[in-house]
Amino acid sequence: MTQQEAPRFVQEVLAGFDAGEPADDDRAALAALPLYRTTFVVVDLETTGGAPDGGGITEIGAVKVRGGEPLGTLATLVNPGTPIPPFITVLTGITQAMLTPAPPIEEVLPSFLEFIRGAVLVAHNAPYDVGFLKAACARHGYPWPAPRVLDTAALARRVLTRDEVPNRKLGTLAAFFRTTHRPTHRALDDALATVEVLHGLIARLGGHRVHTLGETIEFAKAVSPTQRRKRHLAEGLPRVPGVYIFRAADDRALYVGTSGDIATRVRSYFTAAEKRARISEMLAAAERVEAVECAHTLEAEVRELRLIAAHAPPYNRRSKFPERMIWLKLTTELYPRLSVVRALNPDDEAYLGPFSSRRVAELAAAGLHDTMPLRQCTHKLTARSTVPACALAELGRCDAPCEHRISPAEYARRAADPFRTAMVDDPQVVVDGLRARMEALATAGRYEEAAVVRSRLVAVLRATVRMQRLAGLTRIAELVAARRSAAGGWELVVVRHGRLASAGVSPPGVHPRPMLDLVKATAETVVSGFGPVPSASAEESERILSWLERPDTRLVETTAGWASPVRGAARFRDLLAKAEAATSAQVSTERP
């Protein structure tokens, strides 16, 4: 078939098949169909990663079943028309040589659309696969048939408890149901495994009195009995910015959240859109909802962070322990080295952080060691005694200060001083060194090693940008800012050493100065500590920075200049964004 004939062929194949939504009568009849009489097409795709843009599909696997019996199989490689990333080859085993003779997606779509005609489409994490298929149809002029879609991941969240499975990944469910086919990141294998997972989930539905297709789809997104029973908790809450706290019978804080409209946000927890398993558990234990009204959304966000830190609610995942910060500091020794620590001392002069975990800090340390001859041993070195050199000295990656092959002054010039400069001013030497190493590894075909170096670059740059950005704000003793509110007044804040000291709103039509003076007079007294986050958590200071950096925010007063280094890490933000996007694309292909 020629490419010109393909669209006409599709119209013939789909003759009598509405390109839009199915008719209401057909949809109602399909919804009432018993599961054992429903025809399912279980589909899985392999892609090059990234967002669905009409291309990127490298393999399609589909299995048609009804009543537990297989009816047909469709499996084909697809030439995406672009080079396949090396990490995709590592993940799936699909090589460029395999895809070169494969048909393009526009030649595969007619057969696939015919294969799924009249059936219910099933996929694990269905929005991902359906998104790619719909984009491909739109790009090549083929009408999307809008089949009913069943997501086995969503169904598993409703059918299986956390005690049974720790997560709803396809591999986890396949192991739980002891399927004969196991996921391998190949389309047909994953589709066959999903078929068995689907049958295992359907077997569980009888206990929930779910027997038809319509009941199954609704069950996957239905409001739970707990949500119906606890819906009254959302009554009587204010429609203003603030913080809401779900509390247990003993008044323990179970969950803390924030919103620009407390009432609307809390009501959303009792709708079908709320599907998080941990939130369902939280609602079952909640007895009341407490509202804390705030002047504006920034104050609400900050109060949320502080309340989570103070109460460590069991159902909040983020921001529970802001004091658990990790730092990478240069030790104060004759021959300094990098050390991962949990806190800074007042006499620490060179450091990087804070990091979210020790693993990320060690990743950044590896990147710095790649570009600076800082010693990596942990010996306490003195001017009087020596220690045998390690293998790094033999490899030329260390100047062997342990054997006094380099003087303290020369070591400081070559290793310690470049670190200090890179952290507080210009990280050019680190960026250039890591980029050169990545290019050398990629040229040699060592793509996985190049990806590791890229992750080190991301860790170093992200931390340096973050620290320099924080330090620019937290060194200011007091900063007063304002921005227009939606109602026409002014949102006002007083920030001291990166901590929100006071907040308020001036009403519309009234000069904001009297309210601003009141906000300043009632502001919290903040005593500065040391380091880039001396008086608040890094998250709080970053929320304030995001608010201050909006185009419509106005600086009213400040005791010092708000500035960043001219040749600081911020100038590498575009590079950081590209490196982060490449890392995210790699991770997105490793989906469940």
Short mmCIF file of C-alpha atoms in Angstrom, two decimals, residues 317-536:
data_model
loop_
_atom_site.label_atom_id
_atom_site.label_comp_id
_atom_site.label_asym_id
_atom_site.label_seq_id
_atom_site.Cartn_x
_atom_site.Cartn_y
_atom_site.Cartn_z
CA ARG A 317 5.16 12.88 52.56
CA ARG A 318 7.06 16.08 51.89
CA SER A 319 8.57 18.72 54.17
CA LYS A 320 8.12 16.68 57.35
CA PHE A 321 11.69 17.03 58.58
CA PRO A 322 13.18 20.30 57.28
CA GLU A 323 15.93 20.11 59.88
CA ARG A 324 17.32 17.02 58.17
CA MET A 325 19.50 18.96 55.76
CA ILE A 326 22.65 17.51 54.24
CA TRP A 327 25.68 19.64 53.44
CA LEU A 328 28.93 19.14 51.60
CA LYS A 329 31.63 21.15 53.31
CA LEU A 330 35.36 21.70 52.96
CA THR A 331 37.04 20.64 56.18
CA THR A 332 39.33 23.01 58.08
CA GLU A 333 42.52 20.97 57.87
CA LEU A 334 46.04 21.43 56.57
CA TYR A 335 44.91 19.62 53.41
CA PRO A 336 41.10 20.13 53.30
CA ARG A 337 38.76 17.50 51.88
CA LEU A 338 35.04 17.29 51.18
CA SER A 339 32.87 15.91 53.97
CA VAL A 340 29.14 15.15 54.02
CA VAL A 341 27.64 16.58 57.23
CA ARG A 342 24.19 17.16 58.72
CA ALA A 343 24.88 20.63 60.10
CA LEU A 344 27.22 23.56 59.53
CA ASN A 345 29.40 25.16 62.18
CA PRO A 346 29.89 28.92 62.55
CA ASP A 347 33.52 28.59 61.45
CA ASP A 348 32.72 26.68 58.23
CA GLU A 349 33.72 28.88 55.30
CA ALA A 350 33.27 26.73 52.19
CA TYR A 351 30.30 24.45 51.66
CA LEU A 352 27.57 23.40 49.24
CA GLY A 353 23.95 22.64 49.99
CA PRO A 354 21.50 21.99 51.39
CA PHE A 355 20.86 18.63 49.72
CA SER A 356 17.71 16.57 50.06
CA SER A 357 19.61 13.36 50.78
CA ARG A 358 23.05 11.98 51.43
CA ARG A 359 22.95 10.20 48.06
CA VAL A 360 22.57 13.47 46.16
CA ALA A 361 25.34 15.08 48.21
CA GLU A 362 27.67 12.19 47.42
CA LEU A 363 26.73 12.49 43.74
CA ALA A 364 27.72 16.16 43.81
CA ALA A 365 30.96 15.29 45.65
CA ALA A 366 31.81 12.82 42.89
CA GLY A 367 31.30 15.58 40.31
CA LEU A 368 33.58 17.93 42.21
CA HIS A 369 36.23 15.23 42.57
CA ASP A 370 36.05 14.74 38.80
CA THR A 371 37.11 18.35 38.24
CA MET A 372 39.24 19.27 41.25
CA PRO A 373 42.23 17.41 42.75
CA LEU A 374 40.72 17.39 46.24
CA ARG A 375 41.90 14.42 48.26
CA GLN A 376 39.29 11.73 48.86
CA CYS A 377 40.90 9.88 51.76
CA THR A 378 39.70 10.51 55.32
CA HIS A 379 43.08 10.47 57.06
CA LYS A 380 43.94 13.29 59.43
CA LEU A 381 46.99 14.74 57.69
CA THR A 382 49.63 16.75 59.49
CA ALA A 383 52.82 18.54 58.50
CA ARG A 384 54.95 16.14 60.56
CA SER A 385 53.91 12.69 59.38
CA THR A 386 52.94 11.03 56.12
CA VAL A 387 50.54 8.29 55.07
CA PRO A 388 51.03 5.91 52.13
CA ALA A 389 49.34 7.18 48.98
CA CYS A 390 46.27 5.45 47.60
CA ALA A 391 45.56 4.26 44.06
CA LEU A 392 44.18 7.66 43.04
CA ALA A 393 47.68 9.13 43.29
CA GLU A 394 49.02 6.45 40.96
CA LEU A 395 46.23 7.24 38.50
CA GLY A 396 47.10 10.93 38.56
CA ARG A 397 43.78 11.92 40.12
CA CYS A 398 45.28 13.08 43.43
CA ASP A 399 48.39 15.14 44.22
CA ALA A 400 49.16 12.83 47.17
CA PRO A 401 49.23 15.37 50.00
CA CYS A 402 49.35 12.34 52.30
CA GLU A 403 53.00 11.90 51.23
CA HIS A 404 53.67 15.66 51.17
CA ARG A 405 54.21 15.61 47.40
CA ILE A 406 52.45 18.99 47.34
CA SER A 407 52.75 21.90 49.76
CA PRO A 408 49.71 23.17 51.66
CA ALA A 409 49.88 26.46 49.78
CA GLU A 410 49.99 24.77 46.37
CA TYR A 411 47.20 22.38 47.41
CA ALA A 412 45.06 25.35 48.40
CA ARG A 413 45.74 27.04 45.05
CA ARG A 414 44.99 23.94 42.96
CA ALA A 415 42.15 22.33 44.94
CA ALA A 416 40.67 24.19 47.91
CA ASP A 417 40.49 27.72 46.48
CA PRO A 418 38.79 26.61 43.20
CA PHE A 419 36.11 24.92 45.31
CA ARG A 420 35.52 28.07 47.34
CA THR A 421 35.29 30.17 44.19
CA ALA A 422 32.94 27.76 42.44
CA MET A 423 30.52 27.62 45.36
CA VAL A 424 30.15 31.33 46.14
CA ASP A 425 30.96 32.87 42.76
CA ASP A 426 31.78 31.20 39.43
CA PRO A 427 31.38 27.41 38.92
CA GLN A 428 32.77 27.57 35.38
CA VAL A 429 35.68 25.22 36.14
CA VAL A 430 33.29 22.52 37.37
CA VAL A 431 30.91 22.90 34.44
CA ASP A 432 33.68 22.83 31.85
CA GLY A 433 35.36 19.82 33.44
CA LEU A 434 32.21 17.72 33.65
CA ARG A 435 31.02 18.65 30.14
CA ALA A 436 34.40 17.70 28.70
CA ARG A 437 34.25 14.36 30.50
CA MET A 438 30.72 13.70 29.23
CA GLU A 439 31.72 14.45 25.64
CA ALA A 440 34.77 12.18 25.87
CA LEU A 441 32.68 9.30 27.22
CA ALA A 442 29.93 9.80 24.63
CA THR A 443 32.50 9.90 21.81
CA ALA A 444 33.88 6.60 23.06
CA GLY A 445 30.38 5.08 23.04
CA ARG A 446 30.28 4.83 26.84
CA TYR A 447 26.81 6.32 27.09
CA GLU A 448 25.85 4.94 30.49
CA GLU A 449 28.98 6.42 32.06
CA ALA A 450 28.28 9.71 30.33
CA ALA A 451 24.77 9.67 31.84
CA VAL A 452 26.30 9.18 35.30
CA VAL A 453 28.54 12.21 34.78
CA ARG A 454 25.51 14.17 33.58
CA SER A 455 23.71 13.31 36.83
CA ARG A 456 26.74 14.60 38.75
CA LEU A 457 26.62 17.85 36.79
CA VAL A 458 22.92 18.19 37.62
CA ALA A 459 23.58 17.59 41.32
CA VAL A 460 26.38 20.18 41.49
CA LEU A 461 24.65 22.85 39.42
CA ARG A 462 21.28 22.44 41.08
CA ALA A 463 22.82 22.78 44.55
CA THR A 464 25.02 25.73 43.56
CA VAL A 465 22.17 27.64 41.90
CA ARG A 466 19.99 26.93 44.92
CA MET A 467 22.59 28.01 47.49
CA GLN A 468 23.57 31.23 45.71
CA ARG A 469 19.90 32.09 45.22
CA LEU A 470 19.14 31.50 48.90
CA ALA A 471 22.19 33.42 50.09
CA GLY A 472 21.16 36.48 48.09
CA LEU A 473 17.94 36.72 50.13
CA THR A 474 18.95 35.45 53.55
CA ARG A 475 21.80 37.95 53.95
CA ILE A 476 19.20 40.78 53.93
CA ALA A 477 18.17 41.78 57.46
CA GLU A 478 14.76 43.06 56.34
CA LEU A 479 12.94 43.21 53.03
CA VAL A 480 9.42 44.55 52.51
CA ALA A 481 7.49 43.73 49.33
CA ALA A 482 3.99 44.06 47.92
CA ARG A 483 1.96 42.82 44.99
CA ARG A 484 -1.57 43.45 43.76
CA SER A 485 -4.21 41.08 45.04
CA ALA A 486 -6.98 39.69 42.84
CA ALA A 487 -9.49 41.81 44.77
CA GLY A 488 -7.63 45.02 43.97
CA GLY A 489 -5.76 45.61 47.22
CA TRP A 490 -2.14 44.82 48.05
CA GLU A 491 -0.59 41.65 49.47
CA LEU A 492 2.17 42.68 51.87
CA VAL A 493 5.11 40.74 53.31
CA VAL A 494 8.00 41.43 55.66
CA VAL A 495 10.94 39.07 55.22
CA ARG A 496 13.86 38.93 57.64
CA HIS A 497 16.92 36.83 56.84
CA GLY A 498 14.84 34.69 54.46
CA ARG A 499 12.07 34.07 57.00
CA LEU A 500 8.50 35.36 56.62
CA ALA A 501 8.19 37.64 59.63
CA SER A 502 4.76 39.12 58.89
CA ALA A 503 2.04 39.22 56.25
CA GLY A 504 -1.07 41.26 55.56
CA VAL A 505 -3.47 42.60 52.94
CA SER A 506 -4.52 46.19 52.42
CA PRO A 507 -8.15 46.60 51.24
CA PRO A 508 -8.97 47.95 47.76
CA GLY A 509 -9.22 51.69 47.39
CA VAL A 510 -7.13 52.41 50.49
CA HIS A 511 -3.49 53.52 50.50
CA PRO A 512 -1.41 50.53 51.64
CA ARG A 513 1.06 52.51 53.80
CA PRO A 514 -0.95 52.37 57.09
CA MET A 515 -1.41 48.61 56.74
CA LEU A 516 2.25 48.22 55.76
CA ASP A 517 3.34 50.08 58.89
CA LEU A 518 1.12 47.83 60.99
CA VAL A 519 2.53 44.69 59.34
CA LYS A 520 6.07 45.87 60.04
CA ALA A 521 5.28 46.79 63.64
CA THR A 522 3.85 43.35 64.39
CA ALA A 523 6.54 41.40 62.52
CA GLU A 524 8.43 38.61 64.22
CA THR A 525 11.90 39.39 65.58
CA VAL A 526 14.34 37.20 63.66
CA VAL A 527 17.86 36.55 64.92
CA SER A 528 20.19 35.58 62.10
CA GLY A 529 22.24 32.42 62.30
CA PHE A 530 24.90 31.36 59.80
CA GLY A 531 25.00 29.71 56.41
CA PRO A 532 22.66 30.24 53.44
CA VAL A 533 19.56 29.28 55.51
CA PRO A 534 20.23 31.00 58.84
CA SER A 535 16.69 31.58 60.13
CA ALA A 536 14.22 29.41 58.20
#
